[in-house]
Short mmCIF file of C-alpha atoms in Angstrom, two decimals:
data_model
loop_
_atom_site.label_atom_id
_atom_site.label_comp_id
_atom_site.label_asym_id
_atom_site.label_seq_id
_atom_site.Cartn_x
_atom_site.Cartn_y
_atom_site.Cartn_z
CA UNK A 1 -19.81 -46.70 -39.67
CA UNK A 2 -17.40 -44.87 -41.79
CA UNK A 3 -16.37 -41.32 -41.52
CA UNK A 4 -19.68 -39.67 -42.12
CA UNK A 5 -21.55 -41.40 -39.23
CA UNK A 6 -18.21 -42.20 -37.43
CA UNK A 7 -17.86 -45.16 -34.53
CA UNK A 8 -14.79 -45.66 -32.62
CA UNK A 9 -13.39 -48.80 -31.71
CA UNK A 10 -15.33 -51.34 -34.13
CA UNK A 11 -14.48 -54.74 -33.45
CA UNK A 12 -15.05 -58.17 -35.02
CA UNK A 13 -17.16 -60.63 -33.75
CA UNK A 14 -15.03 -63.94 -32.91
CA UNK A 15 -17.40 -67.16 -33.38
CA UNK A 16 -16.64 -68.67 -31.65
CA UNK A 17 -38.83 -80.46 2.56
CA UNK A 18 -35.71 -79.08 3.95
CA UNK A 19 -35.86 -75.49 3.33
CA UNK A 20 -32.95 -73.40 1.63
CA UNK A 21 -29.64 -72.72 3.44
CA UNK A 22 -26.45 -72.96 1.54
CA UNK A 23 -25.10 -75.22 -0.94
CA UNK A 24 -21.85 -75.55 -2.81
CA UNK A 25 -22.81 -75.72 -6.61
CA UNK A 26 -21.09 -78.71 -8.65
CA UNK A 27 -19.88 -78.40 -12.01
CA UNK A 28 -21.39 -79.23 -15.42
CA UNK A 29 -20.41 -78.85 -19.00
CA UNK A 30 -21.88 -75.44 -20.25
CA UNK A 31 -23.65 -75.56 -23.71
CA UNK A 32 -25.67 -78.82 -22.99
CA UNK A 33 -28.37 -79.51 -25.71
CA UNK A 34 -30.91 -78.64 -22.65
CA UNK A 35 -29.83 -75.14 -22.61
CA UNK A 36 -29.15 -74.59 -26.36
CA UNK A 37 -32.56 -75.79 -27.76
CA UNK A 38 -34.19 -72.83 -26.05
CA UNK A 39 -32.11 -69.96 -27.67
CA UNK A 40 -32.50 -71.70 -31.10
CA UNK A 41 -36.14 -71.20 -31.64
CA UNK A 42 -37.26 -69.69 -34.89
CA UNK A 43 -38.37 -66.26 -35.25
CA UNK A 44 -41.97 -67.52 -35.72
CA UNK A 45 -42.90 -66.24 -32.28
CA UNK A 46 -43.22 -62.68 -33.43
CA UNK A 47 -45.73 -61.55 -35.67
CA UNK A 48 -44.23 -60.24 -38.87
CA UNK A 49 -47.25 -58.39 -40.41
CA UNK A 50 -47.47 -55.90 -37.52
CA UNK A 51 -43.69 -54.90 -37.97
CA UNK A 52 -44.18 -54.74 -41.44
CA UNK A 53 -46.91 -52.22 -41.31
CA UNK A 54 -44.71 -49.81 -39.38
CA UNK A 55 -43.55 -49.00 -43.08
CA UNK A 56 -46.90 -47.73 -44.00
CA UNK A 57 -46.90 -44.78 -41.30
CA UNK A 58 -46.90 -41.62 -43.06
CA UNK A 59 -43.88 -39.29 -42.81
CA UNK A 60 -45.12 -36.45 -40.68
CA UNK A 61 -44.17 -33.60 -38.33
CA UNK A 62 -44.49 -36.03 -35.54
CA UNK A 63 -41.11 -37.57 -36.18
CA UNK A 64 -38.21 -35.37 -35.72
CA UNK A 65 -35.54 -34.64 -38.26
CA UNK A 66 -37.32 -36.36 -41.26
CA UNK A 67 -37.47 -34.23 -44.73
CA UNK A 68 -40.20 -31.80 -44.91
CA UNK A 69 -40.57 -32.34 -48.64
CA UNK A 70 -41.06 -35.94 -47.86
CA UNK A 71 -44.14 -35.11 -45.76
CA UNK A 72 -45.36 -32.80 -48.49
CA UNK A 73 -45.14 -35.55 -51.01
CA UNK A 74 -47.22 -37.77 -48.88
CA UNK A 75 -44.46 -40.42 -48.59
CA UNK A 76 -44.80 -43.28 -46.19
CA UNK A 77 -41.76 -44.34 -43.88
CA UNK A 78 -41.24 -47.31 -46.19
CA UNK A 79 -41.26 -45.30 -49.30
CA UNK A 80 -38.84 -42.75 -47.78
CA UNK A 81 -36.39 -45.60 -46.91
CA UNK A 82 -36.83 -47.06 -50.56
CA UNK A 83 -35.29 -43.46 -51.72
CA UNK A 84 -32.22 -44.15 -49.99
CA UNK A 85 -31.63 -40.52 -49.26
CA UNK A 86 -28.32 -39.51 -47.58
CA UNK A 87 -28.87 -37.81 -44.20
CA UNK A 88 -26.55 -34.90 -45.09
CA UNK A 89 -28.07 -33.75 -48.19
CA UNK A 90 -31.16 -35.28 -48.54
CA UNK A 91 -33.33 -32.88 -46.64
CA UNK A 92 -33.20 -34.11 -42.95
CA UNK A 93 -33.07 -31.63 -40.44
CA UNK A 94 -31.08 -31.14 -37.33
CA UNK A 95 -30.68 -32.24 -34.70
CA UNK A 96 -30.81 -35.84 -36.17
CA UNK A 97 -30.13 -39.10 -34.59
CA UNK A 98 -28.84 -41.88 -36.64
CA UNK A 99 -27.73 -45.78 -36.27
CA UNK A 100 -25.08 -47.54 -37.89
CA UNK A 101 -26.37 -50.27 -39.90
CA UNK A 102 -23.02 -51.97 -39.95
CA UNK A 103 -22.75 -51.64 -36.04
CA UNK A 104 -26.00 -52.80 -35.26
CA UNK A 105 -25.28 -56.18 -37.62
CA UNK A 106 -22.05 -56.71 -35.76
CA UNK A 107 -23.62 -56.24 -32.22
CA UNK A 108 -26.47 -58.51 -32.92
CA UNK A 109 -24.21 -61.03 -34.20
CA UNK A 110 -21.49 -60.78 -31.52
CA UNK A 111 -24.06 -61.49 -28.41
CA UNK A 112 -25.69 -64.28 -30.77
CA UNK A 113 -22.26 -65.87 -30.83
CA UNK A 114 -21.46 -65.35 -27.10
CA UNK A 115 -24.58 -66.61 -25.78
CA UNK A 116 -24.63 -69.80 -27.91
CA UNK A 117 -20.75 -70.09 -26.84
CA UNK A 118 -21.46 -69.96 -23.26
CA UNK A 119 -24.72 -72.01 -23.16
CA UNK A 120 -26.88 -69.38 -22.26
CA UNK A 121 -30.49 -68.69 -23.63
CA UNK A 122 -31.00 -64.97 -24.21
CA UNK A 123 -33.96 -62.66 -23.60
CA UNK A 124 -32.53 -58.92 -24.22
CA UNK A 125 -33.94 -56.43 -22.23
CA UNK A 126 -36.16 -54.65 -24.56
CA UNK A 127 -36.78 -51.42 -22.33
CA UNK A 128 -33.46 -50.35 -24.11
CA UNK A 129 -34.96 -49.75 -27.43
CA UNK A 130 -38.70 -50.58 -27.14
CA UNK A 131 -38.28 -51.26 -30.90
CA UNK A 132 -40.20 -54.02 -32.44
CA UNK A 133 -38.03 -54.15 -35.46
CA UNK A 134 -34.92 -54.41 -33.20
CA UNK A 135 -36.83 -57.33 -31.25
CA UNK A 136 -37.13 -59.10 -34.61
CA UNK A 137 -33.71 -58.97 -35.30
CA UNK A 138 -32.59 -60.15 -31.86
CA UNK A 139 -35.15 -63.03 -32.22
CA UNK A 140 -33.60 -63.78 -35.75
CA UNK A 141 -30.34 -64.00 -33.89
CA UNK A 142 -31.65 -66.57 -31.49
CA UNK A 143 -33.13 -64.93 -28.47
CA UNK A 144 -35.48 -67.04 -26.53
CA UNK A 145 -37.64 -63.98 -26.07
CA UNK A 146 -37.69 -60.47 -24.83
CA UNK A 147 -37.35 -58.93 -21.32
CA UNK A 148 -39.56 -56.28 -20.40
CA UNK A 149 -39.64 -53.81 -16.82
CA UNK A 150 -43.45 -52.76 -16.53
CA UNK A 151 -46.63 -53.99 -17.99
CA UNK A 152 -46.93 -51.55 -20.54
CA UNK A 153 -43.92 -52.74 -22.29
CA UNK A 154 -45.25 -56.23 -22.35
CA UNK A 155 -48.39 -54.70 -24.01
CA UNK A 156 -46.06 -53.32 -26.84
CA UNK A 157 -44.37 -56.71 -27.20
CA UNK A 158 -47.75 -58.65 -27.40
CA UNK A 159 -49.12 -56.10 -29.88
CA UNK A 160 -46.27 -57.31 -32.26
CA UNK A 161 -46.78 -61.07 -31.32
CA UNK A 162 -43.83 -61.71 -29.06
CA UNK A 163 -44.71 -64.96 -27.34
CA UNK A 164 -41.96 -65.39 -24.72
CA UNK A 165 -41.65 -62.33 -22.39
CA UNK A 166 -39.48 -62.27 -18.99
CA UNK A 167 -40.81 -59.30 -16.89
CA UNK A 168 -37.87 -58.52 -14.69
CA UNK A 169 -40.30 -56.79 -11.92
CA UNK A 170 -43.20 -58.17 -9.45
CA UNK A 171 -46.59 -57.29 -11.15
CA UNK A 172 -49.11 -56.30 -8.74
CA UNK A 173 -51.20 -53.71 -10.56
CA UNK A 174 -54.50 -55.46 -10.86
CA UNK A 175 -55.31 -53.94 -14.43
CA UNK A 176 -52.02 -55.54 -15.54
CA UNK A 177 -52.85 -58.78 -14.02
CA UNK A 178 -56.51 -58.88 -15.50
CA UNK A 179 -54.88 -58.02 -18.98
CA UNK A 180 -52.26 -60.88 -18.42
CA UNK A 181 -54.96 -63.56 -17.41
CA UNK A 182 -56.63 -62.53 -20.73
CA UNK A 183 -53.41 -63.02 -22.88
CA UNK A 184 -52.68 -66.12 -21.16
CA UNK A 185 -56.12 -67.52 -21.71
CA UNK A 186 -56.51 -66.53 -25.40
CA UNK A 187 -53.02 -67.72 -26.45
CA UNK A 188 -51.96 -70.91 -25.36
CA UNK A 189 -48.41 -70.57 -26.91
CA UNK A 190 -47.93 -67.37 -24.94
CA UNK A 191 -45.07 -67.70 -22.15
CA UNK A 192 -44.75 -65.12 -19.60
CA UNK A 193 -42.42 -65.21 -16.50
CA UNK A 194 -42.14 -62.29 -13.92
CA UNK A 195 -40.35 -61.90 -10.49
CA UNK A 196 -42.02 -62.46 -7.08
CA UNK A 197 -40.06 -61.19 -4.25
CA UNK A 198 -42.76 -60.77 -1.30
CA UNK A 199 -45.47 -62.89 0.41
CA UNK A 200 -47.73 -59.93 0.00
CA UNK A 201 -47.12 -59.83 -3.65
CA UNK A 202 -47.80 -63.29 -4.13
CA UNK A 203 -50.94 -62.94 -2.45
CA UNK A 204 -52.30 -59.96 -4.66
CA UNK A 205 -51.21 -61.79 -7.65
CA UNK A 206 -52.94 -64.70 -6.76
CA UNK A 207 -55.97 -62.85 -5.67
CA UNK A 208 -56.43 -60.77 -8.66
CA UNK A 209 -55.97 -63.66 -11.34
CA UNK A 210 -58.52 -65.68 -9.52
CA UNK A 211 -60.97 -62.83 -9.76
CA UNK A 212 -60.07 -62.42 -13.38
CA UNK A 213 -61.08 -66.10 -14.03
CA UNK A 214 -57.17 -66.74 -15.12
CA UNK A 215 -57.44 -70.35 -16.76
CA UNK A 216 -53.72 -70.82 -16.53
CA UNK A 217 -50.89 -70.35 -13.84
CA UNK A 218 -48.65 -67.29 -13.92
CA UNK A 219 -44.90 -68.38 -13.92
CA UNK A 220 -42.87 -66.64 -11.30
CA UNK A 221 -39.40 -66.76 -10.50
CA UNK A 222 -38.20 -65.59 -6.76
CA UNK A 223 -35.90 -62.67 -6.92
CA UNK A 224 -32.87 -62.79 -4.76
CA UNK A 225 -31.83 -59.26 -3.65
CA UNK A 226 -28.55 -58.30 -4.37
CA UNK A 227 -27.55 -57.16 -0.80
CA UNK A 228 -28.51 -54.62 1.80
CA UNK A 229 -29.36 -51.11 0.14
CA UNK A 230 -29.75 -52.78 -3.31
CA UNK A 231 -32.94 -52.56 -5.38
CA UNK A 232 -35.63 -55.24 -5.33
CA UNK A 233 -35.63 -58.67 -4.16
CA UNK A 234 -35.90 -60.97 -1.06
CA UNK A 235 -32.89 -60.22 0.81
CA UNK A 236 -31.96 -63.38 2.27
CA UNK A 237 -32.41 -67.34 1.59
CA UNK A 238 -34.88 -67.78 4.21
CA UNK A 239 -36.68 -64.75 3.03
CA UNK A 240 -36.71 -66.26 -0.57
CA UNK A 241 -38.07 -69.52 1.18
CA UNK A 242 -40.95 -67.85 2.56
CA UNK A 243 -41.98 -66.23 -0.71
CA UNK A 244 -41.62 -69.64 -2.36
CA UNK A 245 -43.80 -71.21 0.22
CA UNK A 246 -46.31 -68.41 -0.59
CA UNK A 247 -46.33 -69.32 -4.24
CA UNK A 248 -46.73 -73.01 -3.55
CA UNK A 249 -50.20 -72.28 -2.00
CA UNK A 250 -51.18 -69.92 -4.53
CA UNK A 251 -53.71 -71.68 -6.87
CA UNK A 252 -52.71 -69.38 -9.88
CA UNK A 253 -49.12 -69.10 -9.67
CA UNK A 254 -46.28 -71.43 -10.71
CA UNK A 255 -42.94 -71.25 -9.32
CA UNK A 256 -40.42 -71.98 -12.32
CA UNK A 257 -36.77 -70.80 -11.08
CA UNK A 258 -35.13 -68.00 -9.35
CA UNK A 259 -33.52 -64.51 -10.65
CA UNK A 260 -31.83 -61.16 -9.69
CA UNK A 261 -29.72 -58.54 -11.00
CA UNK A 262 -25.99 -58.48 -10.26
CA UNK A 263 -25.72 -55.09 -11.64
CA UNK A 264 -27.14 -53.72 -8.14
CA UNK A 265 -24.50 -55.69 -6.01
CA UNK A 266 -23.23 -52.97 -3.68
CA UNK A 267 -19.76 -51.84 -4.33
CA UNK A 268 -19.87 -54.14 -7.40
CA UNK A 269 -16.43 -55.95 -8.26
CA UNK A 270 -15.65 -59.18 -9.96
CA UNK A 271 -15.39 -61.05 -6.63
CA UNK A 272 -18.65 -59.55 -5.31
CA UNK A 273 -20.60 -60.17 -8.43
CA UNK A 274 -19.56 -63.79 -8.56
CA UNK A 275 -20.27 -64.43 -5.13
CA UNK A 276 -23.75 -63.13 -5.30
CA UNK A 277 -24.20 -65.14 -8.51
CA UNK A 278 -23.10 -68.21 -6.62
CA UNK A 279 -25.84 -67.58 -3.90
CA UNK A 280 -28.56 -67.29 -6.63
CA UNK A 281 -27.28 -70.79 -8.06
CA UNK A 282 -27.25 -72.11 -4.58
CA UNK A 283 -30.75 -70.97 -4.18
CA UNK A 284 -31.99 -72.71 -7.10
CA UNK A 285 -30.29 -75.86 -6.06
CA UNK A 286 -31.91 -75.61 -2.71
CA UNK A 287 -35.36 -75.01 -3.95
CA UNK A 288 -35.02 -78.32 -6.14
CA UNK A 289 -33.93 -80.37 -3.27
CA UNK A 290 -36.50 -78.92 -1.29
CA UNK A 291 -38.99 -80.18 -3.88
CA UNK A 292 -40.43 -76.88 -4.72
CA UNK A 293 -40.05 -77.41 -8.70
CA UNK A 294 -41.53 -80.86 -8.09
CA UNK A 295 -44.58 -79.36 -6.88
CA UNK A 296 -45.26 -76.86 -9.67
CA UNK A 297 -43.64 -79.16 -12.31
CA UNK A 298 -42.04 -76.85 -14.80
CA UNK A 299 -40.40 -78.23 -17.99
CA UNK A 300 -37.29 -76.51 -16.88
CA UNK A 301 -35.87 -74.64 -13.98
CA UNK A 302 -35.29 -71.03 -14.73
CA UNK A 303 -31.83 -69.16 -13.65
CA UNK A 304 -31.60 -65.67 -15.01
CA UNK A 305 -29.62 -62.56 -14.29
CA UNK A 306 -27.44 -60.53 -16.47
CA UNK A 307 -27.39 -56.80 -17.34
CA UNK A 308 -24.89 -55.16 -19.63
CA UNK A 309 -21.88 -54.76 -17.14
CA UNK A 310 -21.09 -57.95 -15.89
CA UNK A 311 -22.39 -60.73 -18.26
CA UNK A 312 -19.00 -62.58 -18.41
CA UNK A 313 -19.31 -63.19 -14.64
CA UNK A 314 -22.68 -64.63 -15.40
CA UNK A 315 -21.57 -66.67 -17.99
CA UNK A 316 -18.61 -67.84 -15.94
CA UNK A 317 -20.77 -68.85 -12.73
CA UNK A 318 -23.74 -70.28 -14.77
CA UNK A 319 -21.10 -72.69 -16.41
CA UNK A 320 -20.63 -74.19 -13.00
CA UNK A 321 -24.39 -75.16 -12.32
CA UNK A 322 -24.91 -78.77 -11.17
CA UNK A 323 -27.51 -81.23 -12.69
CA UNK A 324 -31.11 -80.77 -11.20
CA UNK A 325 -34.27 -82.63 -11.22
CA UNK A 326 -35.05 -81.09 -14.70
CA UNK A 327 -33.07 -79.10 -17.36
CA UNK A 328 -31.71 -75.60 -16.65
CA UNK A 329 -32.96 -72.50 -18.61
CA UNK A 330 -30.20 -70.50 -17.97
CA UNK A 331 -31.26 -66.84 -19.15
CA UNK A 332 -29.28 -63.78 -19.80
CA UNK A 333 -30.95 -60.29 -20.08
CA UNK A 334 -28.54 -57.90 -21.32
CA UNK A 335 -30.38 -55.03 -23.53
CA UNK A 336 -27.64 -52.11 -23.92
CA UNK A 337 -25.37 -54.23 -26.19
CA UNK A 338 -27.78 -53.73 -29.24
CA UNK A 339 -26.39 -50.35 -29.86
CA UNK A 340 -23.63 -50.04 -27.37
CA UNK A 341 -22.39 -46.33 -26.74
CA UNK A 342 -19.60 -43.90 -26.50
CA UNK A 343 -19.61 -43.78 -22.57
CA UNK A 344 -21.07 -45.63 -19.89
CA UNK A 345 -21.10 -49.03 -21.41
CA UNK A 346 -18.03 -48.16 -23.33
CA UNK A 347 -16.48 -48.17 -20.17
CA UNK A 348 -18.13 -50.96 -18.41
CA UNK A 349 -18.65 -53.71 -21.26
CA UNK A 350 -17.25 -57.01 -20.18
CA UNK A 351 -15.62 -57.26 -23.53
CA UNK A 352 -12.97 -54.91 -22.08
CA UNK A 353 -12.29 -57.90 -19.88
CA UNK A 354 -12.11 -60.71 -22.41
CA UNK A 355 -11.28 -58.85 -25.48
CA UNK A 356 -10.50 -62.08 -27.14
CA UNK A 357 -14.47 -62.80 -27.14
CA UNK A 358 -14.87 -59.54 -29.34
CA UNK A 359 -15.81 -55.99 -29.14
CA UNK A 360 -18.90 -54.25 -29.29
CA UNK A 361 -19.51 -51.25 -31.66
CA UNK A 362 -21.16 -47.76 -30.46
CA UNK A 363 -23.86 -47.39 -33.00
CA UNK A 364 -25.26 -44.08 -32.10
CA UNK A 365 -24.32 -40.65 -33.71
CA UNK A 366 -26.32 -37.27 -32.98
CA UNK A 367 -25.72 -34.74 -35.82
CA UNK A 368 -26.25 -31.28 -34.54
CA UNK A 369 -25.72 -27.72 -36.14
CA UNK A 370 -23.79 -24.80 -34.97
CA UNK A 371 -26.25 -22.00 -34.70
CA UNK A 372 -24.05 -19.47 -32.96
CA UNK A 373 -20.25 -18.68 -32.56
CA UNK A 374 -20.41 -15.77 -30.22
CA UNK A 375 -16.71 -15.77 -29.00
CA UNK A 376 -13.42 -17.71 -30.49
CA UNK A 377 -13.88 -20.14 -27.36
CA UNK A 378 -17.51 -20.77 -27.59
CA UNK A 379 -20.10 -22.13 -29.88
CA UNK A 380 -23.54 -23.37 -29.56
CA UNK A 381 -25.17 -26.36 -31.62
CA UNK A 382 -29.19 -27.03 -31.81
CA UNK A 383 -29.34 -30.22 -29.87
CA UNK A 384 -29.94 -30.38 -26.27
CA UNK A 385 -31.63 -32.43 -23.29
CA UNK A 386 -34.56 -33.08 -25.66
CA UNK A 387 -32.38 -34.90 -27.92
CA UNK A 388 -29.37 -36.17 -26.00
CA UNK A 389 -28.93 -38.40 -23.14
CA UNK A 390 -27.14 -36.93 -20.40
CA UNK A 391 -27.69 -38.63 -17.16
CA UNK A 392 -24.58 -40.46 -16.96
CA UNK A 393 -22.37 -38.45 -19.35
CA UNK A 394 -22.72 -35.32 -21.62
CA UNK A 395 -22.40 -35.90 -25.45
CA UNK A 396 -18.78 -36.20 -26.74
CA UNK A 397 -17.84 -33.82 -29.61
CA UNK A 398 -16.20 -36.44 -32.34
CA UNK A 399 -16.20 -34.82 -35.69
CA UNK A 400 -17.27 -31.79 -37.71
CA UNK A 401 -18.68 -31.92 -41.11
CA UNK A 402 -18.04 -28.36 -42.86
CA UNK A 403 -21.03 -26.82 -44.27
CA UNK A 404 -18.63 -25.35 -46.98
CA UNK A 405 -17.51 -28.19 -48.67
CA UNK A 406 -19.22 -31.38 -46.98
CA UNK A 407 -15.71 -32.84 -45.92
CA UNK A 408 -15.62 -34.37 -42.23
CA UNK A 409 -12.33 -33.95 -40.01
CA UNK A 410 -11.89 -34.86 -36.23
CA UNK A 411 -13.65 -32.18 -33.65
CA UNK A 412 -10.07 -31.38 -32.22
CA UNK A 413 -10.29 -29.04 -29.64
CA UNK A 414 -14.05 -29.05 -29.37
CA UNK A 415 -15.76 -30.19 -25.89
CA UNK A 416 -19.46 -30.35 -24.92
CA UNK A 417 -19.58 -28.49 -21.51
CA UNK A 418 -23.40 -28.32 -20.80
CA UNK A 419 -26.83 -28.75 -22.22
CA UNK A 420 -30.04 -26.66 -22.25
CA UNK A 421 -33.38 -27.96 -23.37
CA UNK A 422 -32.50 -27.31 -27.08
CA UNK A 423 -29.03 -26.01 -27.02
CA UNK A 424 -25.58 -27.76 -26.56
CA UNK A 425 -23.02 -25.66 -25.19
CA UNK A 426 -19.36 -26.06 -26.88
CA UNK A 427 -16.11 -24.68 -25.63
CA UNK A 428 -13.53 -24.42 -28.32
CA UNK A 429 -9.91 -23.73 -28.58
CA UNK A 430 -9.00 -20.65 -30.25
CA UNK A 431 -7.38 -22.60 -33.11
CA UNK A 432 -10.29 -24.72 -33.37
CA UNK A 433 -11.99 -24.70 -36.81
CA UNK A 434 -15.69 -24.14 -36.41
CA UNK A 435 -18.36 -22.16 -38.27
CA UNK A 436 -22.06 -21.44 -38.16
CA UNK A 437 -23.89 -24.11 -40.22
CA UNK A 438 -21.15 -26.84 -39.41
CA UNK A 439 -22.74 -30.26 -38.35
CA UNK A 440 -21.15 -31.75 -35.03
CA UNK A 441 -21.30 -35.59 -34.78
CA UNK A 442 -21.89 -36.33 -30.97
CA UNK A 443 -21.04 -39.66 -29.45
CA UNK A 444 -23.55 -40.49 -26.71
CA UNK A 445 -23.78 -42.49 -23.60
CA UNK A 446 -26.45 -44.72 -22.11
CA UNK A 447 -28.74 -46.31 -24.67
CA UNK A 448 -32.00 -46.49 -22.51
CA UNK A 449 -32.10 -42.63 -22.23
CA UNK A 450 -30.81 -42.14 -26.01
CA UNK A 451 -33.75 -44.25 -27.79
CA UNK A 452 -36.38 -42.87 -25.58
CA UNK A 453 -35.94 -39.34 -26.94
CA UNK A 454 -36.72 -40.52 -30.75
CA UNK A 455 -39.70 -42.03 -31.98
CA UNK A 456 -38.12 -42.90 -35.52
CA UNK A 457 -34.43 -43.11 -36.11
CA UNK A 458 -32.83 -43.52 -39.37
CA UNK A 459 -30.36 -46.27 -39.92
CA UNK A 460 -27.48 -45.36 -42.07
CA UNK A 461 -24.81 -47.13 -44.09
CA UNK A 462 -21.18 -45.82 -43.87
CA UNK A 463 -21.67 -43.10 -46.30
CA UNK A 464 -24.69 -41.75 -44.46
CA UNK A 465 -27.20 -43.10 -46.63
CA UNK A 466 -30.47 -43.97 -44.78
CA UNK A 467 -31.54 -47.53 -45.64
CA UNK A 468 -34.34 -48.06 -42.82
CA UNK A 469 -35.91 -46.54 -39.93
CA UNK A 470 -36.42 -47.92 -36.63
CA UNK A 471 -39.80 -46.99 -34.83
CA UNK A 472 -39.74 -46.97 -30.94
CA UNK A 473 -42.70 -47.00 -28.44
CA UNK A 474 -41.95 -45.39 -25.10
#
């Protein structure tokens, strides 16, 4: 982004029947052909026509900030994009969330390169954006598939033809399982993997799929919990073995690997996260030695982890895995990278630890207008909790665009101190130049709670020209 949209810290991508106990993983060369082949599937797995149809939606009041005259003229979203209007003088209203075209391109390319260089397949977490257009671009950039968190998200993915879904949760909802059985039956190319972390969960899945007349088994991975007090997952190797035993006797389940989420490791630091990841690898090794995968006969053994804070540790530990009875599918699931942010992930990104591998760029900017300047030290803008993420950090005032001459300057002496539903509270130094009518560009934190407040988001060039619109489905 340039000054009009204004992102900070832009970087350049650098291409660059024994039961489980403990095991010490050996070493193997990362990036083997067995791993790389999965990450390089063409984008044919996504149905292009439904994505193209998004451009045919009419511009209406349902979508925040779009130009009222575009609705009056009966324009579609695609026709509005073709007009290449500028967000500052093209009739858009505030508050207005925009995505930098440049930063999106950069971030998509960087994680493609990172996964390829580290021999990882990549299933980015789609719950971040819930945008089929961004899913398409991630698949074009070599993604193996898309990760989901709940069945509704998987239904959205299927509506847009995604053929590989990793659902990072146990699915025990009967209605969702019946739908899933139907999808697996109707489409022999559809691959679906989900967690299982309990004997009861395995039994519920099996019983419901049987009653639904499932014709294909459901692929599952045993979830290893990140420790006591962490989130989901079986807590010990012995617990995991009991779950695996329940899967092996289930007619409608197939055990294909192990998985978990290192971001839930208590008091997480590099050593603790790597230690837990090695436990995850050891569990897969022990399952293989115990014959669990021989019984289920998967094409490859799935080993999956990786949020947006520790994927460097995932890459490091997954590079140590030994050879098993069949190829590994080492699946990374980071999602927030696509837009990055100016707060939470700016602080936590692994690229802070490995700057030689690149730098993500924050792609979001929320534009709000000053609607009140009651005192020399106070101002209010027309964006609040309905428009901006606030669960981790308040927005950050970054730039001001003058209503008088359109010039953009740094937001020196201006800070966001609170949010109401539809107002942002600003404090200002007495010397700060800020007038009613000025636009304030805000940096935001936590992509997952930024995207979900906007159904349609303009993608803009450096000068503020809207070149596309991203549709979301939350």
